[in-house]
Tab-separated table of C-alpha atoms in Angstrom:
chain	number	residue	atom	x	y	z
P	27	ASP	CA	-40.138	-14.220	-26.718
P	28	GLY	CA	-37.634	-14.779	-23.844
P	29	LEU	CA	-34.631	-14.980	-26.123
P	30	VAL	CA	-35.311	-11.664	-27.782
P	31	TYR	CA	-35.876	-10.089	-24.348
P	32	LEU	CA	-32.569	-11.424	-23.033
P	33	GLY	CA	-30.809	-10.225	-26.149
P	34	ASN	CA	-32.169	-6.754	-25.505
P	35	VAL	CA	-30.990	-6.977	-21.831
P	36	LEU	CA	-27.569	-8.073	-23.039
P	37	PHE	CA	-27.335	-5.145	-25.471
P	38	ALA	CA	-28.401	-2.747	-22.623
P	39	LEU	CA	-25.681	-4.221	-20.312
P	40	GLU	CA	-23.030	-3.897	-23.052
P	41	GLU	CA	-24.017	-0.155	-23.532
P	42	ALA	CA	-24.201	0.735	-19.854
P	43	THR	CA	-21.624	3.193	-18.768
P	44	GLU	CA	-22.924	3.783	-15.221
P	45	LEU	CA	-23.272	1.421	-12.352
P	46	THR	CA	-26.707	2.694	-11.612
P	47	VAL	CA	-27.861	1.610	-15.069
P	48	VAL	CA	-26.506	-1.889	-14.426
P	49	ASP	CA	-28.311	-1.940	-11.098
P	50	GLU	CA	-31.553	-1.000	-12.738
P	51	ILE	CA	-31.084	-3.794	-15.247
P	52	LYS	CA	-30.398	-6.259	-12.481
P	53	GLU	CA	-33.642	-5.065	-10.712
P	54	GLU	CA	-35.573	-5.474	-13.957
P	55	LEU	CA	-34.282	-9.104	-14.320
P	56	PHE	CA	-35.338	-9.842	-10.776
P	57	LYS	CA	-38.780	-8.454	-11.259
P	58	SER	CA	-39.201	-10.374	-14.445
P	59	GLY	CA	-38.135	-13.666	-12.721
P	60	TYR	CA	-34.920	-14.251	-14.585
P	61	ILE	CA	-32.672	-13.902	-11.538
P	62	LYS	CA	-33.146	-14.311	-7.825
P	63	LYS	CA	-32.329	-11.416	-5.566
P	64	SER	CA	-29.203	-12.190	-3.614
P	65	THR	CA	-29.553	-12.100	0.134
P	66	GLN	CA	-25.900	-12.107	0.545
P	67	LYS	CA	-24.009	-8.910	-0.165
P	68	LYS	CA	-20.418	-9.829	-0.979
P	69	LYS	CA	-18.104	-7.419	0.792
P	70	PRO	CA	-15.363	-6.063	-1.336
P	71	GLU	CA	-11.864	-7.210	-0.379
P	72	LYS	CA	-10.189	-4.753	1.852
P	73	SER	CA	-6.803	-3.449	0.779
P	74	LYS	CA	-3.935	-3.387	3.356
P	75	PRO	CA	-1.864	-0.463	4.482
P	76	LEU	CA	1.638	-0.235	3.049
P	77	GLN	CA	4.268	-1.784	5.329
P	78	ILE	CA	7.958	-0.994	5.067
P	79	VAL	CA	10.734	-2.435	7.270
P	80	THR	CA	13.724	-0.090	7.741
P	81	LYS	CA	17.319	-1.290	7.690
P	82	ASP	CA	17.273	-0.841	11.485
P	83	GLY	CA	14.297	-3.290	11.789
P	84	PHE	CA	11.588	-0.681	12.493
P	85	GLU	CA	8.145	-1.199	10.877
P	86	ILE	CA	6.578	1.841	9.165
P	87	TYR	CA	2.911	1.646	8.158
P	88	ILE	CA	1.182	3.935	5.675
P	89	GLY	CA	-2.555	4.204	5.366
P	90	LYS	CA	-3.984	4.364	1.837
P	91	ASN	CA	-7.388	5.751	2.805
P	92	ASN	CA	-9.296	7.146	5.829
P	93	GLU	CA	-10.405	3.804	7.107
P	94	GLN	CA	-6.852	2.449	6.983
P	95	ASN	CA	-5.655	5.663	8.696
P	96	ASP	CA	-8.089	5.032	11.587
P	97	PHE	CA	-7.065	1.380	11.817
P	98	LEU	CA	-3.391	2.215	11.927
P	99	THR	CA	-3.824	5.011	14.421
P	100	PHE	CA	-6.339	3.591	16.796
P	101	VAL	CA	-6.079	-0.154	16.477
P	102	LEU	CA	-2.544	-1.080	15.353
P	103	ALA	CA	-0.477	1.606	17.021
P	104	THR	CA	0.363	1.436	20.683
P	105	LYS	CA	0.893	4.466	22.892
P	106	ASN	CA	4.637	4.660	22.419
P	107	ASP	CA	4.519	4.336	18.659
P	108	ILE	CA	5.153	7.502	16.566
P	109	TRP	CA	2.340	8.983	14.389
P	110	LEU	CA	3.230	11.267	11.501
P	111	HIS	CA	1.106	13.313	9.013
P	112	ALA	CA	1.762	16.157	6.657
P	113	LYS	CA	0.729	19.414	8.312
P	114	ASN	CA	-2.661	20.904	7.389
P	115	VAL	CA	-3.218	19.001	4.189
P	116	PRO	CA	-4.995	15.710	3.311
P	117	GLY	CA	-2.591	12.733	3.500
P	118	SER	CA	-1.804	9.319	4.930
P	119	HIS	CA	-1.293	8.609	8.615
P	120	VAL	CA	2.144	7.053	9.011
P	121	ILE	CA	3.059	4.929	12.037
P	122	ILE	CA	6.478	3.907	13.261
P	123	ARG	CA	6.214	0.900	15.460
P	124	SER	CA	8.703	1.572	18.236
P	125	ASP	CA	8.349	-1.693	20.174
P	126	ASN	CA	9.404	0.527	23.167
P	127	ARG	CA	12.745	1.250	21.606
P	128	GLU	CA	14.105	4.654	20.897
P	129	VAL	CA	13.553	5.581	17.325
P	130	PRO	CA	16.689	6.881	15.637
P	131	ILE	CA	16.385	10.252	13.843
P	132	ALA	CA	17.148	8.488	10.453
P	133	VAL	CA	14.003	6.330	10.901
P	134	LEU	CA	11.998	9.339	11.886
P	135	GLU	CA	13.202	11.215	8.816
P	136	GLU	CA	12.434	8.299	6.577
P	137	ALA	CA	8.902	7.993	7.857
P	138	ALA	CA	8.388	11.758	7.621
P	139	SER	CA	9.484	11.674	3.978
P	140	TYR	CA	6.814	9.072	3.246
P	141	ALA	CA	4.195	11.138	5.121
P	142	ALA	CA	5.153	14.078	2.876
P	143	TYR	CA	5.018	11.862	-0.230
P	144	PHE	CA	1.665	10.434	0.614
P	145	SER	CA	0.079	13.878	0.980
P	146	ARG	CA	-1.451	16.557	-1.186
P	147	ASN	CA	1.821	18.458	-0.952
P	148	ARG	CA	3.808	15.597	-2.590
P	149	GLY	CA	5.134	17.917	-5.447
P	150	ALA	CA	6.645	20.471	-3.042
P	151	GLU	CA	10.364	20.712	-2.471
P	152	LYS	CA	9.896	20.563	1.304
P	153	VAL	CA	6.839	19.590	3.321
P	154	GLU	CA	6.150	20.304	6.961
P	155	VAL	CA	5.263	17.002	8.755
P	156	ASP	CA	3.812	16.832	12.319
P	157	TYR	CA	4.712	13.908	14.544
P	158	THR	CA	3.814	12.832	18.021
P	159	LEU	CA	3.430	9.774	20.171
P	160	ARG	CA	0.261	7.830	19.506
P	161	GLN	CA	-0.829	8.439	23.130
P	162	HIS	CA	-1.277	12.210	22.385
P	163	LEU	CA	-3.905	11.534	19.648
P	164	LYS	CA	-7.657	11.707	20.171
P	165	LYS	CA	-10.588	11.054	17.841
P	166	PRO	CA	-13.509	13.420	18.671
P	167	LYS	CA	-16.849	11.763	19.095
P	168	ASN	CA	-18.683	11.269	15.804
P	169	ALA	CA	-15.634	12.465	13.716
P	170	LYS	CA	-15.222	11.125	10.268
P	171	PRO	CA	-12.698	8.396	9.538
P	172	GLY	CA	-9.142	9.683	9.434
P	173	PHE	CA	-9.789	12.736	11.598
P	174	VAL	CA	-7.655	13.170	14.776
P	175	ILE	CA	-6.752	15.966	17.155
P	176	PHE	CA	-3.557	16.435	19.187
P	177	ASN	CA	-2.061	19.278	21.242
P	178	GLU	CA	1.439	17.977	21.818
P	179	ASN	CA	3.549	17.569	18.714
P	180	PHE	CA	6.708	18.274	16.909
P	181	SER	CA	7.311	19.210	13.228
P	182	LEU	CA	10.019	18.800	10.736
P	183	LEU	CA	10.564	20.147	7.167
P	184	ILE	CA	11.400	17.220	4.800
P	185	THR	CA	11.645	16.388	1.154
P	186	PRO	CA	8.949	13.943	-0.003
P	187	LYS	CA	10.286	10.531	-0.849
P	188	LYS	CA	8.515	7.625	-2.560
P	189	PRO	CA	9.269	4.309	-0.819
P	190	GLU	CA	11.536	2.074	-2.889
P	191	LEU	CA	9.041	-0.821	-2.818
P	192	ILE	CA	6.461	0.985	-4.912
């Protein structure tokens, strides 16, 4: 009987703890004619990078994942924007939009403290952060998202700081 079958399916769904199990149940329902296979795959909503505006009016962007890091570095940033990243550890790409203005040291230090905070070294007292102009960054061919190379940079040692917004 169809009602008993659907009751069993419902129970199996309620007990499922893995997405693969749910997918198998969905496939079973398709094969048995209870549901139609969707031709449209709904894309998950994309999250946005964190944006902070300093008291001097500079925009600072912080990537939350490798795809956002790539977007910030290679799409949003222009050649005279400043790119920052905690040295030799996984972390966020941080961009200061310069709008062709000279970036004050206080803004550079603020952005560096965020780069330190959004890195694996967040818990350290001081974190070394590399920074350079966006024009000095390159993405090697076939490199994974978030990977960049550069050979012209500066570094500073900074205390990690959580942005006040979050």
